[in-house]
mmCIF file of C-alpha atoms in Angstrom:
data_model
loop_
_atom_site.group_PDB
_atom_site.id
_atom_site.type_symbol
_atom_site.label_atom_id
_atom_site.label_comp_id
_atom_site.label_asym_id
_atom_site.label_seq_id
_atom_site.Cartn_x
_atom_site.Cartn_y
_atom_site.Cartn_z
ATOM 1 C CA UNK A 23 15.626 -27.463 -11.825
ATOM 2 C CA UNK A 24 15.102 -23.839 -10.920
ATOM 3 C CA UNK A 25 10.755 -24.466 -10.457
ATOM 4 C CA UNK A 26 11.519 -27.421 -8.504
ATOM 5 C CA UNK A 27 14.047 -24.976 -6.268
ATOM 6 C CA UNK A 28 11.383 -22.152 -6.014
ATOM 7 C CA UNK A 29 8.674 -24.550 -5.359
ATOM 8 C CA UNK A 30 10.610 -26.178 -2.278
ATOM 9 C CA UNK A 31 11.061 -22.293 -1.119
ATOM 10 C CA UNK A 32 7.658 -21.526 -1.389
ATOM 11 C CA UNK A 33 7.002 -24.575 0.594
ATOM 12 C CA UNK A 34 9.275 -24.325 3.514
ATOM 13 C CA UNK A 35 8.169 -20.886 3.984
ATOM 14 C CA UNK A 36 4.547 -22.172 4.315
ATOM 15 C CA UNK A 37 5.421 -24.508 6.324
ATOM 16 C CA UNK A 38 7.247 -21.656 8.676
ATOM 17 C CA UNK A 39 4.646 -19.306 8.731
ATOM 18 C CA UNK A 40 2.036 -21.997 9.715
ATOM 19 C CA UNK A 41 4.177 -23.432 12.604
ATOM 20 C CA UNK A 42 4.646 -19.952 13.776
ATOM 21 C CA UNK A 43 1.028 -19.246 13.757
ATOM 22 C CA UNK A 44 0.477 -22.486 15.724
ATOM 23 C CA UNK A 45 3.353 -21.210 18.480
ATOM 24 C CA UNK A 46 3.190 -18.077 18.866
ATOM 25 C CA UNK A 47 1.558 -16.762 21.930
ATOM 26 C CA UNK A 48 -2.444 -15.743 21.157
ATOM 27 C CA UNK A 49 -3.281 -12.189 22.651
ATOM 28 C CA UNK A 50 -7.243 -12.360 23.595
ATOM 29 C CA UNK A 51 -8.236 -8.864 23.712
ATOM 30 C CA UNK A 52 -11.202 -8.094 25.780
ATOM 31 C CA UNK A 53 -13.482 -5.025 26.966
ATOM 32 C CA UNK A 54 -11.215 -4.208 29.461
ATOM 33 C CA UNK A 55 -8.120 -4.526 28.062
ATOM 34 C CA UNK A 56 -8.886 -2.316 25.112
ATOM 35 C CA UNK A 57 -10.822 0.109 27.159
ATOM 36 C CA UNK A 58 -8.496 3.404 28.233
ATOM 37 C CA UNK A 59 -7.465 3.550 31.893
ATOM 38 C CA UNK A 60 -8.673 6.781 34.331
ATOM 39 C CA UNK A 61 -7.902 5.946 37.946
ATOM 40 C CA UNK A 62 -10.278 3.071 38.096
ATOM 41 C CA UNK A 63 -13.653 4.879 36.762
ATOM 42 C CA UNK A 64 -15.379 4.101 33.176
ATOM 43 C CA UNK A 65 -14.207 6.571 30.502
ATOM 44 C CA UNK A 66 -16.210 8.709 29.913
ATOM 45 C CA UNK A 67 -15.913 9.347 26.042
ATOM 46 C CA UNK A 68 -14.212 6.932 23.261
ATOM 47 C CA UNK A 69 -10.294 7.123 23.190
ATOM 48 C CA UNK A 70 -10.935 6.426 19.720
ATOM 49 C CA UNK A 71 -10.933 9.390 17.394
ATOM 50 C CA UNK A 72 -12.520 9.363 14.213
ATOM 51 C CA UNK A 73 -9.959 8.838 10.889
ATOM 52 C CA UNK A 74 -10.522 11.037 8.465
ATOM 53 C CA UNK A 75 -11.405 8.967 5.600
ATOM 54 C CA UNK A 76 -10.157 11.333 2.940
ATOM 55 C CA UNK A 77 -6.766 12.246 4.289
ATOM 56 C CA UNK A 78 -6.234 8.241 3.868
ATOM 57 C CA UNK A 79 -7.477 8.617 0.179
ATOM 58 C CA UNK A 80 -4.955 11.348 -0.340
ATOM 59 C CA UNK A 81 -2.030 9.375 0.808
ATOM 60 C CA UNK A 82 -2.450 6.567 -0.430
ATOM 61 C CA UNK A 83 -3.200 8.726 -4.257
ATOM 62 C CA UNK A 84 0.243 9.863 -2.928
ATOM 63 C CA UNK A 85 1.959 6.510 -2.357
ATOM 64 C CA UNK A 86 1.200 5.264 -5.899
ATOM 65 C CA UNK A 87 1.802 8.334 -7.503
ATOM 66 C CA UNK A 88 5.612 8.480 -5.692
ATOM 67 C CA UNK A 89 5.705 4.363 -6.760
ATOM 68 C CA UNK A 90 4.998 5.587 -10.263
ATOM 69 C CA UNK A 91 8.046 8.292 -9.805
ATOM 70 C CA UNK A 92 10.448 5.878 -8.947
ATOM 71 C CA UNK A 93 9.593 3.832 -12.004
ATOM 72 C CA UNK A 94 9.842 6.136 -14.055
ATOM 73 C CA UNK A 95 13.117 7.283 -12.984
ATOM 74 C CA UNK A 96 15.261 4.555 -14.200
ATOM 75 C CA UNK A 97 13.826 5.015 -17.834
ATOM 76 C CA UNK A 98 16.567 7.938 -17.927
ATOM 77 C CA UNK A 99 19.159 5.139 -17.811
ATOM 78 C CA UNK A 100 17.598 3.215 -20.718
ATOM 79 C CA UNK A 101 17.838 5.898 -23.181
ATOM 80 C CA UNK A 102 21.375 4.796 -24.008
ATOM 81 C CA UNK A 103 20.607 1.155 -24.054
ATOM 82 C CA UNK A 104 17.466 1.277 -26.657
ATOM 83 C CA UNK A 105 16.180 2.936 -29.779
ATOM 84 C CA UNK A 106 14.351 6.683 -29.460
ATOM 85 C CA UNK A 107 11.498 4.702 -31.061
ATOM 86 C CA UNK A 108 10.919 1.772 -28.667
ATOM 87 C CA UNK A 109 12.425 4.300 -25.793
ATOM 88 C CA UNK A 110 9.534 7.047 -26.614
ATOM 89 C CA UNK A 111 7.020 4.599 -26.865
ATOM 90 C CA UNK A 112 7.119 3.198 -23.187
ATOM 91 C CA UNK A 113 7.474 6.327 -22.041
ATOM 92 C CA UNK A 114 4.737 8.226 -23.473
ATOM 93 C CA UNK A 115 2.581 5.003 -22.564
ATOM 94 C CA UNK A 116 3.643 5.093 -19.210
ATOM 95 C CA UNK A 117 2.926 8.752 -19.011
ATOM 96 C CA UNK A 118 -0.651 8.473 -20.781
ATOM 97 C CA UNK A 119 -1.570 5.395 -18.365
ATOM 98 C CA UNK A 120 -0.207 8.071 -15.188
ATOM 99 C CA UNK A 121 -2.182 10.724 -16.772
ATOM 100 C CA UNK A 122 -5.388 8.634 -17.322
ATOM 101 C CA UNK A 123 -5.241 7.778 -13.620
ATOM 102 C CA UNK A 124 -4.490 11.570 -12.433
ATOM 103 C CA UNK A 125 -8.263 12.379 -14.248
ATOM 104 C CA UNK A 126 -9.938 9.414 -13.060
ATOM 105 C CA UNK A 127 -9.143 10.561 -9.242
ATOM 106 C CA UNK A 128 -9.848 14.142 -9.867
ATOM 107 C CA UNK A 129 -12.896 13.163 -11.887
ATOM 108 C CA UNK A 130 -13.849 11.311 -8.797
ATOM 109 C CA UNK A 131 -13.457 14.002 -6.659
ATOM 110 C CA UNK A 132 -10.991 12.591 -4.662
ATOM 111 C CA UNK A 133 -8.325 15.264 -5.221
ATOM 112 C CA UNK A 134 -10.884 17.783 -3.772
ATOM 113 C CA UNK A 135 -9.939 19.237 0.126
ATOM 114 C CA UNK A 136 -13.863 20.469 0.773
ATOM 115 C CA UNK A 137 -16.088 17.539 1.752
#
């Protein structure tokens, strides 16, 4: 009973999302429209600067890092609820896994700030 529930979920929200892509109003973007506006005359550099390819390495090394954080927060509230032994185990396998990670992106060079 509960599949068949979550499969007619699933199913009207495909069906939503691909009668909303049929509906909703297209945007056709163009030369012009994308190009920056200066009083009528052609730019005369790009508007678009260059993105710094490392400083989105580093935050996203920061986003799963503060992910891992917050999961490993709530093992604090599990201490009371399960033996030291199976308790110490997921943690210290949590940690090694983190750990592993942390030397895979610094053997990488992907913690490093000089290019």
């Amino acid at each position: 009973m509960m599949m068949l529930l979550f499969f007619f979920t699933f199913l009207i929200g495909l069906i939503l999302t691909m009668v909303l892509n049929l509906v909703s109003k297209k945007t056709f973007s163009d030369r012009e429209k994308s190009s920056p506006f200066e009083c009528g005359f052609d730019p005369k550099n790009s508007a678009r600067l260059p993105f710094s390819l490392h400083f989105f390495l580093i935050a996203i090394i920061f986003l799963i890092f503060d992910v891992e954080i917050t999961l490993l927060l709530p093992l604090i509230m599990t201490i009371k609820l399960s033996n030291l032994m199976n308790f110490s185990t997921v943690s210290i396998g949590f940690i090694v896994i983190l750990l592993i990670g942390l030397y895979h992106e610094w053997n990488q060079g992907a913690l490093n700030w000089s290019i």
